[in-house]
Coordinates of C-alpha atoms in Angstrom, one line a residue:
Chain A
M3 CA -36.9 9.9 17.8
S4 CA -36.0 12.9 19.9
N5 CA -33.2 14.8 18.5
T6 CA -33.3 17.4 21.3
A7 CA -32.7 15.2 24.3
T8 CA -28.9 15.0 24.0
N9 CA -28.3 12.5 26.7
S10 CA -31.0 10.0 25.5
P11 CA -29.1 6.9 24.3
S12 CA -30.3 7.9 20.5
R13 CA -29.1 11.3 20.3
V14 CA -27.5 12.5 16.9
H15 CA -23.9 11.8 17.0
V16 CA -22.7 12.4 13.2
T17 CA -24.0 15.2 11.4
I18 CA -23.1 15.4 7.6
Q19 CA -24.4 18.9 6.4
N20 CA -24.3 20.4 3.0
L21 CA -21.6 17.8 1.9
C22 CA -20.3 18.5 -1.8
K23 CA -17.9 16.4 -3.6
E24 CA -17.1 16.7 -7.2
F25 CA -14.8 14.2 -9.2
G26 CA -13.4 16.0 -12.2
S27 CA -16.5 18.8 -12.4
I28 CA -18.7 15.7 -12.2
P29 CA -20.7 16.1 -8.7
L30 CA -20.8 12.9 -6.8
Y31 CA -22.4 14.6 -3.8
K32 CA -24.2 17.9 -3.7
D33 CA -25.9 19.3 -0.5
F34 CA -25.8 15.8 1.3
N35 CA -27.4 15.9 4.6
L36 CA -27.3 12.9 7.0
E37 CA -27.7 12.3 10.9
I38 CA -26.4 9.2 12.4
R39 CA -27.6 8.6 16.1
K40 CA -25.1 7.3 18.7
G41 CA -24.7 3.9 19.3
K42 CA -26.3 2.6 16.1
I43 CA -25.1 0.6 13.3
V44 CA -25.7 2.2 9.8
S45 CA -25.1 0.3 6.9
V46 CA -24.5 1.9 3.6
F47 CA -26.0 0.2 0.6
G48 CA -26.5 1.4 -3.1
P49 CA -25.6 0.7 -6.7
N50 CA -21.8 0.6 -7.9
G51 CA -20.3 3.7 -8.3
C52 CA -22.5 5.8 -6.2
G53 CA -19.6 6.6 -3.8
K54 CA -20.4 4.5 -0.7
S55 CA -16.7 4.3 0.2
T56 CA -16.2 7.7 -0.7
L57 CA -19.1 8.6 1.8
I58 CA -17.4 7.0 5.0
N59 CA -13.8 8.0 3.6
M60 CA -15.1 11.8 3.6
V61 CA -16.6 11.4 7.0
A62 CA -13.3 9.7 8.5
G63 CA -11.4 12.5 7.1
L64 CA -9.3 10.0 4.4
M65 CA -10.6 12.1 1.4
K66 CA -11.2 16.0 1.4
I67 CA -14.6 17.4 1.1
D68 CA -15.5 20.3 -1.4
S69 CA -17.7 21.9 1.0
G70 CA -19.8 21.3 4.0
Q71 CA -19.2 20.0 7.4
V72 CA -19.1 16.8 9.2
L73 CA -19.3 17.0 13.2
F74 CA -19.3 14.5 16.0
D75 CA -21.2 15.3 18.8
G76 CA -20.6 18.9 17.5
K77 CA -16.8 18.1 17.7
T78 CA -14.9 18.4 14.5
L79 CA -12.8 15.2 13.4
E80 CA -9.6 16.2 14.9
Q81 CA -11.2 16.3 18.3
T82 CA -12.9 12.9 17.9
K83 CA -11.5 9.4 18.0
I84 CA -12.3 7.1 15.2
G85 CA -11.6 3.6 14.1
Y86 CA -11.5 2.4 10.5
V87 CA -11.2 -1.0 9.2
F88 CA -10.4 -1.5 5.7
Q89 CA -11.5 -3.7 2.7
N90 CA -8.1 -5.0 2.2
Y91 CA -6.6 -6.2 5.6
R92 CA -3.2 -7.4 4.2
D93 CA -2.4 -4.0 3.1
A94 CA -3.6 -2.5 6.0
L95 CA -1.9 -4.3 8.8
F96 CA 1.7 -3.5 9.5
P97 CA 3.5 -6.6 8.4
W98 CA 6.6 -5.9 10.5
M99 CA 4.7 -6.0 13.9
T100 CA 3.3 -9.0 15.3
A101 CA -0.5 -8.9 15.7
R102 CA -0.5 -7.9 19.2
D103 CA 2.2 -5.1 18.4
N104 CA -0.5 -4.3 15.6
I105 CA -3.3 -3.7 18.0
A106 CA -1.3 -2.1 20.5
Y107 CA 0.4 0.5 18.0
P108 CA -2.4 3.1 18.3
L109 CA -2.5 3.0 22.1
K110 CA 1.2 3.1 22.1
R111 CA 1.1 6.4 19.9
M112 CA -1.5 7.8 22.1
G113 CA 1.0 7.8 25.0
M114 CA -0.5 5.1 27.1
D115 CA 1.9 3.4 29.4
K116 CA 2.9 -0.3 28.8
A117 CA 0.5 -1.6 31.7
H118 CA -2.3 0.0 30.5
V119 CA -1.7 -1.2 26.9
Q120 CA -1.2 -4.5 27.9
K121 CA -4.6 -4.6 29.8
R122 CA -6.4 -3.2 27.0
V123 CA -4.9 -5.5 24.6
D124 CA -6.0 -8.3 26.9
E125 CA -9.5 -7.0 27.1
L126 CA -9.8 -7.1 23.3
V127 CA -8.5 -10.7 23.3
E128 CA -11.2 -11.8 25.7
L129 CA -14.0 -9.9 23.8
F130 CA -13.0 -11.5 20.6
E131 CA -12.3 -14.8 22.2
I132 CA -9.0 -15.0 20.2
K133 CA -7.8 -18.5 20.2
F134 CA -4.7 -17.9 17.7
N135 CA -1.2 -16.7 18.7
L136 CA -0.9 -13.0 18.6
K137 CA 2.7 -13.2 18.6
Q138 CA 2.6 -14.3 15.1
Y139 CA 3.1 -11.9 11.9
P140 CA 0.0 -10.6 10.1
Y141 CA 1.4 -12.8 7.0
E142 CA 1.5 -16.0 9.1
L143 CA -2.4 -15.4 10.0
S144 CA -5.5 -16.6 7.8
G145 CA -7.5 -13.9 6.2
G146 CA -10.0 -14.1 8.8
Q147 CA -7.5 -13.9 11.7
Q148 CA -6.1 -10.7 9.8
Q149 CA -9.1 -9.2 9.3
T150 CA -10.1 -9.8 13.1
T151 CA -6.5 -8.4 14.1
S152 CA -7.3 -5.2 12.3
I153 CA -10.9 -5.0 13.7
M154 CA -9.3 -5.2 17.3
R155 CA -6.6 -2.5 16.2
A156 CA -9.6 -0.1 15.0
L157 CA -11.2 -0.5 18.5
A158 CA -8.2 -0.4 20.6
C159 CA -8.5 3.1 21.4
E160 CA -12.2 3.0 22.2
P161 CA -13.6 5.0 19.4
E162 CA -16.6 7.1 19.2
V163 CA -17.4 6.0 15.6
L164 CA -16.0 2.9 13.8
F165 CA -16.2 2.8 10.1
L166 CA -15.8 -0.4 8.2
D167 CA -15.5 -0.4 4.4
E168 CA -16.7 -3.7 3.1
P169 CA -15.0 -5.6 6.0
F170 CA -16.5 -9.2 4.8
S171 CA -15.7 -8.9 1.2
A172 CA -12.7 -11.0 1.1
L173 CA -13.9 -13.5 4.0
D174 CA -15.3 -16.9 3.9
F175 CA -18.7 -17.2 5.1
E176 CA -17.6 -18.9 8.5
M177 CA -15.5 -15.8 9.3
T178 CA -18.1 -13.4 8.1
L179 CA -20.4 -15.1 10.7
F180 CA -17.8 -14.8 13.4
I181 CA -17.1 -11.0 12.5
R182 CA -20.7 -10.3 12.3
E183 CA -21.3 -11.6 15.8
K184 CA -18.4 -10.0 17.2
L185 CA -19.1 -6.8 15.8
Q186 CA -22.6 -6.8 17.3
E187 CA -21.4 -7.9 20.6
T188 CA -19.1 -5.0 20.5
N189 CA -21.5 -2.6 19.5
L190 CA -23.9 -3.5 22.5
K191 CA -21.2 -3.7 25.0
T192 CA -19.5 -0.4 24.3
N193 CA -22.4 1.6 22.4
V194 CA -20.0 2.4 19.7
T195 CA -21.6 3.9 16.5
M196 CA -20.8 1.9 13.6
V197 CA -20.9 2.7 9.6
I198 CA -20.5 -0.1 7.7
V199 CA -20.3 -0.2 3.7
S200 CA -21.3 -3.4 2.1
H201 CA -22.2 -4.7 -1.1
D202 CA -24.0 -7.8 0.3
L203 CA -27.6 -7.0 1.2
E204 CA -27.8 -9.7 3.8
D205 CA -24.6 -8.2 5.6
A206 CA -25.9 -4.9 5.1
V207 CA -29.1 -5.7 6.6
F208 CA -28.1 -8.3 9.4
L209 CA -26.2 -5.7 11.6
A210 CA -28.1 -2.6 10.8
D211 CA -30.1 -0.7 13.0
Q212 CA -30.7 1.8 9.8
I213 CA -30.2 0.8 6.1
L214 CA -29.0 3.7 4.3
L215 CA -29.9 3.2 0.6
L216 CA -28.0 5.5 -1.9
T217 CA -29.2 6.5 -5.3
R218 CA -27.2 6.5 -8.5
R219 CA -24.7 9.7 -8.8
P220 CA -25.3 12.5 -8.1
T221 CA -25.7 10.5 -4.9
K222 CA -28.9 11.2 -2.6
I223 CA -30.6 9.2 -0.2
A224 CA -33.0 6.9 -1.7
A225 CA -34.2 5.7 1.6
L226 CA -33.0 5.4 5.3
L227 CA -34.8 2.2 6.7
D228 CA -35.1 1.5 10.2
F229 CA -34.7 -2.1 11.3
E230 CA -35.3 -2.8 14.8
M231 CA -35.3 -6.2 15.0
A232 CA -34.3 -7.5 18.6
R233 CA -30.4 -8.3 19.4
P234 CA -28.5 -10.2 19.5
R235 CA -29.5 -11.3 16.2
L236 CA -28.3 -14.9 15.5
A237 CA -27.1 -16.5 12.2
Q238 CA -30.6 -18.0 11.8
S239 CA -32.2 -14.4 12.1
V240 CA -31.7 -14.2 8.2
S241 CA -34.7 -16.6 7.9
D242 CA -36.9 -14.7 10.2
P243 CA -40.1 -12.9 8.4
E244 CA -39.1 -9.7 9.9
F245 CA -35.5 -10.0 8.4
I246 CA -37.0 -11.2 5.1
K247 CA -39.4 -8.6 4.6
I248 CA -36.9 -5.7 5.5
K249 CA -34.3 -7.1 2.9
A250 CA -37.3 -7.4 0.4
Q251 CA -38.1 -3.8 0.9
A252 CA -34.4 -2.8 0.7
L253 CA -34.1 -4.8 -2.5
E254 CA -37.0 -3.3 -4.1
I255 CA -35.7 0.2 -3.4
F256 CA -32.1 -0.6 -4.6
Q257 CA -33.6 -2.3 -8.0
R258 CA -35.8 1.0 -8.5
E259 CA -32.6 3.1 -8.4
M260 CA -30.7 0.7 -10.3
H261 CA -33.2 1.1 -13.4
Q262 CA -33.1 4.9 -13.0
Q263 CA -31.3 6.7 -15.7
A264 CA -28.2 8.2 -14.5
Chain B
M19 CA 21.6 -41.6 -2.3
S20 CA 18.2 -39.9 -1.4
L21 CA 16.6 -37.3 -3.8
N22 CA 17.0 -34.9 -1.2
I23 CA 20.6 -35.0 -1.0
L24 CA 20.8 -34.7 -4.7
K25 CA 18.8 -31.7 -4.8
R26 CA 21.3 -30.0 -2.1
L27 CA 24.3 -30.7 -4.4
L28 CA 22.5 -29.2 -7.6
P29 CA 24.3 -25.8 -6.9
L30 CA 27.6 -27.5 -7.0
V31 CA 27.0 -28.7 -10.6
G32 CA 27.7 -25.4 -12.4
P33 CA 31.1 -24.6 -10.7
A34 CA 32.2 -28.6 -11.1
F35 CA 31.0 -28.2 -15.0
L36 CA 33.1 -24.9 -15.1
Y37 CA 36.3 -26.6 -13.3
L38 CA 36.0 -29.8 -15.9
I39 CA 35.8 -27.3 -18.9
W40 CA 38.8 -25.4 -17.5
A41 CA 40.8 -28.3 -16.9
T42 CA 40.1 -29.6 -20.3
A43 CA 40.8 -26.5 -22.0
V44 CA 44.2 -26.6 -20.4
S45 CA 45.1 -30.3 -20.7
A46 CA 43.9 -30.4 -24.2
K47 CA 46.0 -27.6 -24.9
W48 CA 43.1 -25.5 -26.6
V49 CA 44.5 -22.6 -24.8
S50 CA 48.2 -22.1 -24.1
A51 CA 49.3 -22.6 -20.6
T52 CA 51.1 -19.5 -20.6
L53 CA 47.8 -17.6 -21.0
L54 CA 45.6 -19.8 -18.7
P55 CA 47.3 -21.9 -15.9
A56 CA 45.2 -25.2 -14.8
P57 CA 42.6 -24.6 -12.2
S58 CA 44.3 -27.0 -9.7
T59 CA 47.5 -24.7 -10.2
T60 CA 45.5 -21.6 -9.8
L61 CA 43.8 -22.8 -6.6
G62 CA 46.7 -24.1 -5.1
Y63 CA 48.3 -20.8 -5.7
M64 CA 45.5 -19.0 -4.1
F65 CA 45.7 -21.3 -1.0
H66 CA 49.5 -20.5 -1.2
V67 CA 49.1 -16.6 -0.9
F68 CA 46.6 -16.9 1.8
A69 CA 48.8 -19.4 3.8
T70 CA 51.8 -17.1 3.4
G71 CA 49.6 -14.2 4.1
S72 CA 50.9 -12.2 1.0
I73 CA 47.4 -11.4 -0.2
Y74 CA 45.9 -10.0 3.0
P75 CA 47.2 -6.0 2.7
D76 CA 45.6 -6.0 -0.8
L77 CA 42.5 -7.9 0.5
W78 CA 42.2 -5.5 3.6
S79 CA 42.7 -2.3 1.5
T80 CA 40.0 -3.3 -1.0
I81 CA 37.8 -4.3 1.7
Y82 CA 38.1 -1.1 3.7
R83 CA 37.8 1.2 0.7
T84 CA 34.8 -0.6 -0.4
F85 CA 33.3 -0.3 3.2
Y86 CA 34.3 3.1 3.6
A87 CA 32.5 4.0 0.3
F88 CA 29.7 2.1 1.1
I89 CA 28.9 3.6 4.6
G90 CA 29.3 7.0 3.4
A91 CA 27.1 6.6 0.6
S92 CA 24.5 4.8 3.1
V93 CA 25.0 7.3 5.8
I94 CA 23.8 10.1 3.2
G95 CA 21.8 8.2 0.5
V96 CA 19.3 6.3 2.7
P97 CA 17.8 9.7 4.5
L98 CA 18.2 11.8 1.2
G99 CA 16.4 8.9 -0.6
V100 CA 13.7 8.9 2.0
A101 CA 13.4 12.6 2.2
L102 CA 13.1 12.8 -1.5
G103 CA 10.8 9.8 -1.7
S104 CA 8.4 11.6 0.7
S105 CA 7.9 14.7 -1.4
P106 CA 7.3 13.7 -5.1
P107 CA 7.3 17.4 -6.2
I108 CA 11.3 17.6 -5.1
Y109 CA 12.2 14.1 -6.2
K110 CA 10.3 15.0 -9.9
S111 CA 12.8 18.1 -9.9
V112 CA 16.1 16.2 -9.4
E113 CA 14.8 12.8 -11.0
F114 CA 16.7 13.8 -14.2
L115 CA 20.2 14.3 -12.3
I116 CA 19.8 11.1 -10.4
D117 CA 19.1 8.9 -13.7
F118 CA 21.5 10.7 -15.7
F119 CA 24.3 9.9 -13.3
R120 CA 23.2 6.5 -12.6
S121 CA 23.2 5.9 -16.2
T122 CA 26.9 7.4 -16.5
P123 CA 29.6 4.7 -15.7
S124 CA 31.1 6.2 -12.6
S125 CA 34.3 5.1 -14.2
A126 CA 34.0 7.6 -17.0
L127 CA 34.2 10.3 -13.8
I128 CA 37.6 9.1 -12.5
P129 CA 39.7 11.8 -14.3
L130 CA 37.2 14.4 -12.7
F131 CA 37.7 12.9 -9.2
M132 CA 41.6 13.0 -9.5
L133 CA 41.4 16.5 -10.5
I134 CA 39.3 17.0 -7.3
F135 CA 41.0 14.7 -4.9
G136 CA 44.4 13.8 -6.4
I137 CA 46.0 10.3 -6.5
T138 CA 44.8 9.4 -2.9
D139 CA 42.8 6.8 -1.1
I140 CA 39.9 9.4 -0.3
N141 CA 39.6 9.5 -4.2
K142 CA 39.1 5.9 -4.5
I143 CA 36.6 6.0 -1.7
A144 CA 34.8 9.0 -3.0
I145 CA 34.2 7.6 -6.5
A146 CA 33.1 4.2 -5.3
G147 CA 31.0 6.3 -2.8
F148 CA 29.5 8.4 -5.4
A149 CA 28.7 5.4 -7.6
A150 CA 26.8 3.6 -4.8
I151 CA 25.0 6.6 -3.4
L152 CA 23.0 7.1 -6.7
V153 CA 21.5 3.8 -6.5
I154 CA 20.9 4.0 -2.9
V155 CA 19.1 7.3 -3.2
F156 CA 16.8 6.1 -6.1
N157 CA 15.8 2.7 -4.5
S158 CA 15.0 4.3 -0.9
A159 CA 13.3 7.3 -2.6
Y160 CA 11.1 4.6 -4.7
G161 CA 10.6 2.6 -1.4
V162 CA 8.8 5.5 0.0
M163 CA 7.0 6.7 -2.9
N164 CA 5.4 3.0 -3.5
A165 CA 4.6 2.5 0.2
K166 CA 1.1 0.9 0.6
K167 CA -1.4 4.0 0.5
T168 CA -3.7 1.9 2.9
R169 CA -1.0 1.5 5.6
V170 CA -0.5 5.5 5.7
M171 CA -4.4 5.9 5.8
A172 CA -4.8 3.1 8.5
A173 CA -2.1 5.4 10.7
K174 CA -4.1 8.7 9.7
T175 CA -7.2 7.4 11.2
M176 CA -5.6 6.5 14.3
G177 CA -4.7 10.2 14.8
V178 CA -1.0 9.4 14.6
S179 CA 1.3 12.4 14.1
R180 CA 2.9 13.0 10.8
F181 CA 6.4 12.6 12.0
H182 CA 5.3 9.2 13.3
I183 CA 3.5 8.2 10.2
F184 CA 7.0 9.1 8.5
K185 CA 8.9 7.0 11.0
D186 CA 6.9 4.1 11.9
V187 CA 5.1 3.5 8.5
L188 CA 6.8 5.2 5.5
L189 CA 10.2 4.4 6.7
M190 CA 9.4 0.8 7.2
E191 CA 7.5 0.4 4.1
S192 CA 10.5 1.7 2.2
L193 CA 12.9 -0.7 3.9
P194 CA 12.7 -3.7 1.4
Q195 CA 13.4 -1.4 -1.4
T196 CA 16.1 0.5 0.5
F197 CA 17.7 -2.9 1.0
I198 CA 17.9 -3.7 -2.5
G199 CA 19.7 -0.4 -3.0
L200 CA 22.0 -1.1 -0.4
R201 CA 22.9 -4.6 -1.8
T202 CA 23.4 -3.0 -5.2
G203 CA 25.4 -0.1 -3.8
I204 CA 27.8 -2.4 -2.3
S205 CA 28.4 -4.4 -5.4
L206 CA 28.9 -1.4 -7.4
A207 CA 31.2 0.1 -4.7
L208 CA 33.6 -2.9 -4.9
V209 CA 33.6 -2.6 -8.8
I210 CA 34.7 1.0 -8.9
V211 CA 37.1 0.4 -6.0
I212 CA 38.7 -2.4 -8.0
V213 CA 38.8 -0.3 -11.3
A214 CA 40.4 2.7 -9.3
E215 CA 43.0 0.5 -7.8
M216 CA 43.8 -0.7 -11.4
F217 CA 44.1 2.8 -12.9
I218 CA 44.6 5.6 -10.1
G219 CA 48.1 5.1 -8.8
S220 CA 47.9 2.4 -6.0
E221 CA 50.0 0.7 -3.7
S222 CA 47.8 -2.0 -2.7
G223 CA 44.3 -3.5 -3.4
L224 CA 43.2 -6.3 -5.2
G225 CA 42.6 -4.3 -8.4
H226 CA 46.3 -2.9 -8.1
R227 CA 47.4 -6.9 -7.5
I228 CA 45.7 -8.0 -10.9
I229 CA 47.0 -5.0 -13.0
D230 CA 50.5 -5.6 -11.5
A231 CA 50.7 -9.4 -11.9
Q232 CA 49.3 -8.8 -15.5
Q233 CA 52.1 -6.5 -15.9
V234 CA 55.0 -8.7 -15.1
F235 CA 53.1 -11.6 -16.4
N236 CA 52.6 -13.6 -12.9
I237 CA 49.7 -15.2 -14.7
K238 CA 48.9 -17.5 -11.5
D239 CA 48.7 -14.5 -9.3
M240 CA 46.5 -12.8 -11.7
Y241 CA 43.8 -15.6 -12.1
S242 CA 44.2 -16.1 -8.4
S243 CA 43.6 -12.7 -7.6
I244 CA 40.7 -12.3 -10.0
L245 CA 38.9 -15.4 -8.0
V246 CA 39.5 -13.9 -4.6
T247 CA 37.7 -10.6 -6.0
G248 CA 34.9 -12.4 -7.3
A249 CA 34.7 -14.5 -3.9
L250 CA 34.7 -11.0 -2.1
G251 CA 31.9 -9.7 -4.1
Y252 CA 29.9 -12.9 -3.8
L253 CA 30.7 -12.8 0.1
L254 CA 29.4 -9.3 0.4
N255 CA 26.1 -10.2 -1.5
L256 CA 25.5 -13.2 0.3
M257 CA 26.1 -11.2 3.8
F258 CA 23.5 -8.6 2.8
M259 CA 21.0 -11.4 1.9
V260 CA 21.2 -12.9 5.3
V261 CA 21.1 -9.8 7.2
E262 CA 18.1 -8.7 4.7
R263 CA 16.3 -11.9 5.5
R264 CA 16.6 -11.3 9.2
I265 CA 15.5 -7.7 9.2
I266 CA 13.0 -7.5 6.4
H267 CA 11.0 -11.0 7.7
W268 CA 7.9 -9.8 5.8
G269 CA 9.3 -9.1 2.4
G270 CA 7.8 -10.5 -0.5
K271 CA 5.0 -12.0 2.0
A272 CA 2.9 -8.8 2.8

C-alpha cells in the first residue's frame, strides 16, 4: 500500500510514533510504532496483560503516554473527533437521560441546533434499524440495546476514528452478530477508521482488515496480518476456508507469543 | 380476604401491636396512669389540640425553623460538597474537620452558639443548620468522588469541556448520594431544633411545648406533642423519599 498518496482511500490515518509507557518503572510499551490506514478496521489481539486496552486508551487520550506522539492525519487528538465504545455499557451511558438523549448529547454539546440533532439521531436510528423505544432510559433496555445505544452515541458526531474496547464481551451471541453486522455496515458507508480490542479471536478476525497481534510485555507487534476477504462478510463467512486460514495463522502466532517467557 | 390485601395491611401490624401493649399496660396498671395516659386519651387529646388549633403556632415555629436551617445548609452545603469532592486533595485536607464535627453531637455546641447568637431564633436555626450542613457536605463530596469514572471518560472522548463534564456528569452522578445527605440533614435539623427549643429560652415550638407540659405535669399534652413531633419527622422523611424517587429515577438501577 502506498503511504505517499495522501488522497488515496488507504492513506495512513493514525500514526503512533515512539510511544513509551511504564507502569511503576516496568515498561509496558517502549518505542512502539504503528500506522493505521484510513477507513480500515484494525483488531487488536494479544495475550492477557499485554496492554491491548491500554494501547487504545492512550491513542484515544484517556490515558497519558510517557513519551512519543500520536497523530491523526497529522493533527493532534484535540483537533480530531473520535468516538469510543466501552466494554461496560452500563457504566458508560448516562442513566439520567433517555437513550435518545444519550445519543444526542455529544451533538448538543458540540453546539448543533435542535433540528440538526434530530435529523442526525434519526439517521442513526435508520442505519441501526432500531425497533426498541428510544424514549426509554438505559436501565430499561436489554444489554444489547444498551450497547447499540452507546455505539450510536459514539458515532453521532461522525468521528474520524471509532475505538471499541471489547464491545461484545458482555453480549449474547445473537447481539454480537447484530452489532458486528452494523459496525461493518457503518464502516462501509462512512469510511470511519475503527480500532477494536477483542479477546475473542473470531470477533477479532471477523471485522478486521488488519489483525494486530501483540506480544507479551514489554509489548511489541508480533504480527500485523492483512485480511482482505470481501465485504460485506456474513455470519456464515466464519466457515469460509479463507477465514479459517487467517484465524489459524493468527492463533499460531498468538500461541507462540503466549509460550514465550516474559 | 385475598392475600394481596393482607400484604398491604402488613405495615399496620407494628403500630397496632404497640397500641395494644400501651393500652394493656395502662389498663392492667403496669404503669401509673399519672405517668402514662391511655393511648385513646392521648390520641383524643391530640385531635383536640388540632381541632382547637392550639398546637399550630408551636408546630409552625418548629417547621419554619427546621426549614430555614435546612435550606441554609443545603444552599451552602451542596455546592461546597460538590466542589470539595471534585478536588480530592482539598477534601483530604479538610476531611478531619468534617469528620470531627460530624461526630460531635451538635447539641454540645449549643452553649457556644448561645455566646455568638444570644437567645434568639437565629441561634436555633444556626445550630440546626450547622448540624445539617456537615452531613450534606460529606454526602455530596462522596457522591462526586464515587462518580463512575467510565461516564466521565465517555464525556471526555466526546470532547466535552471540563465545565460541562462537571455540570452534566459529575453533578448528576452525585445526586443520589446528595439526596441521602439532604434527607439525613433535614432529620438532623429537626432533632436539633427540638433540642434547642427545649433548652434555649423559647416561647414557641414543639420542643418548648413538650418541656413546658412536662414542667406543669400536663402529661396528655406532653405525649401528644411527642407524637406530633414524631409524625412531623416521619412526614419530612416521607416527603423526601417521594421527591427523591421522582428525581433520581435511576437510583439503584444504574
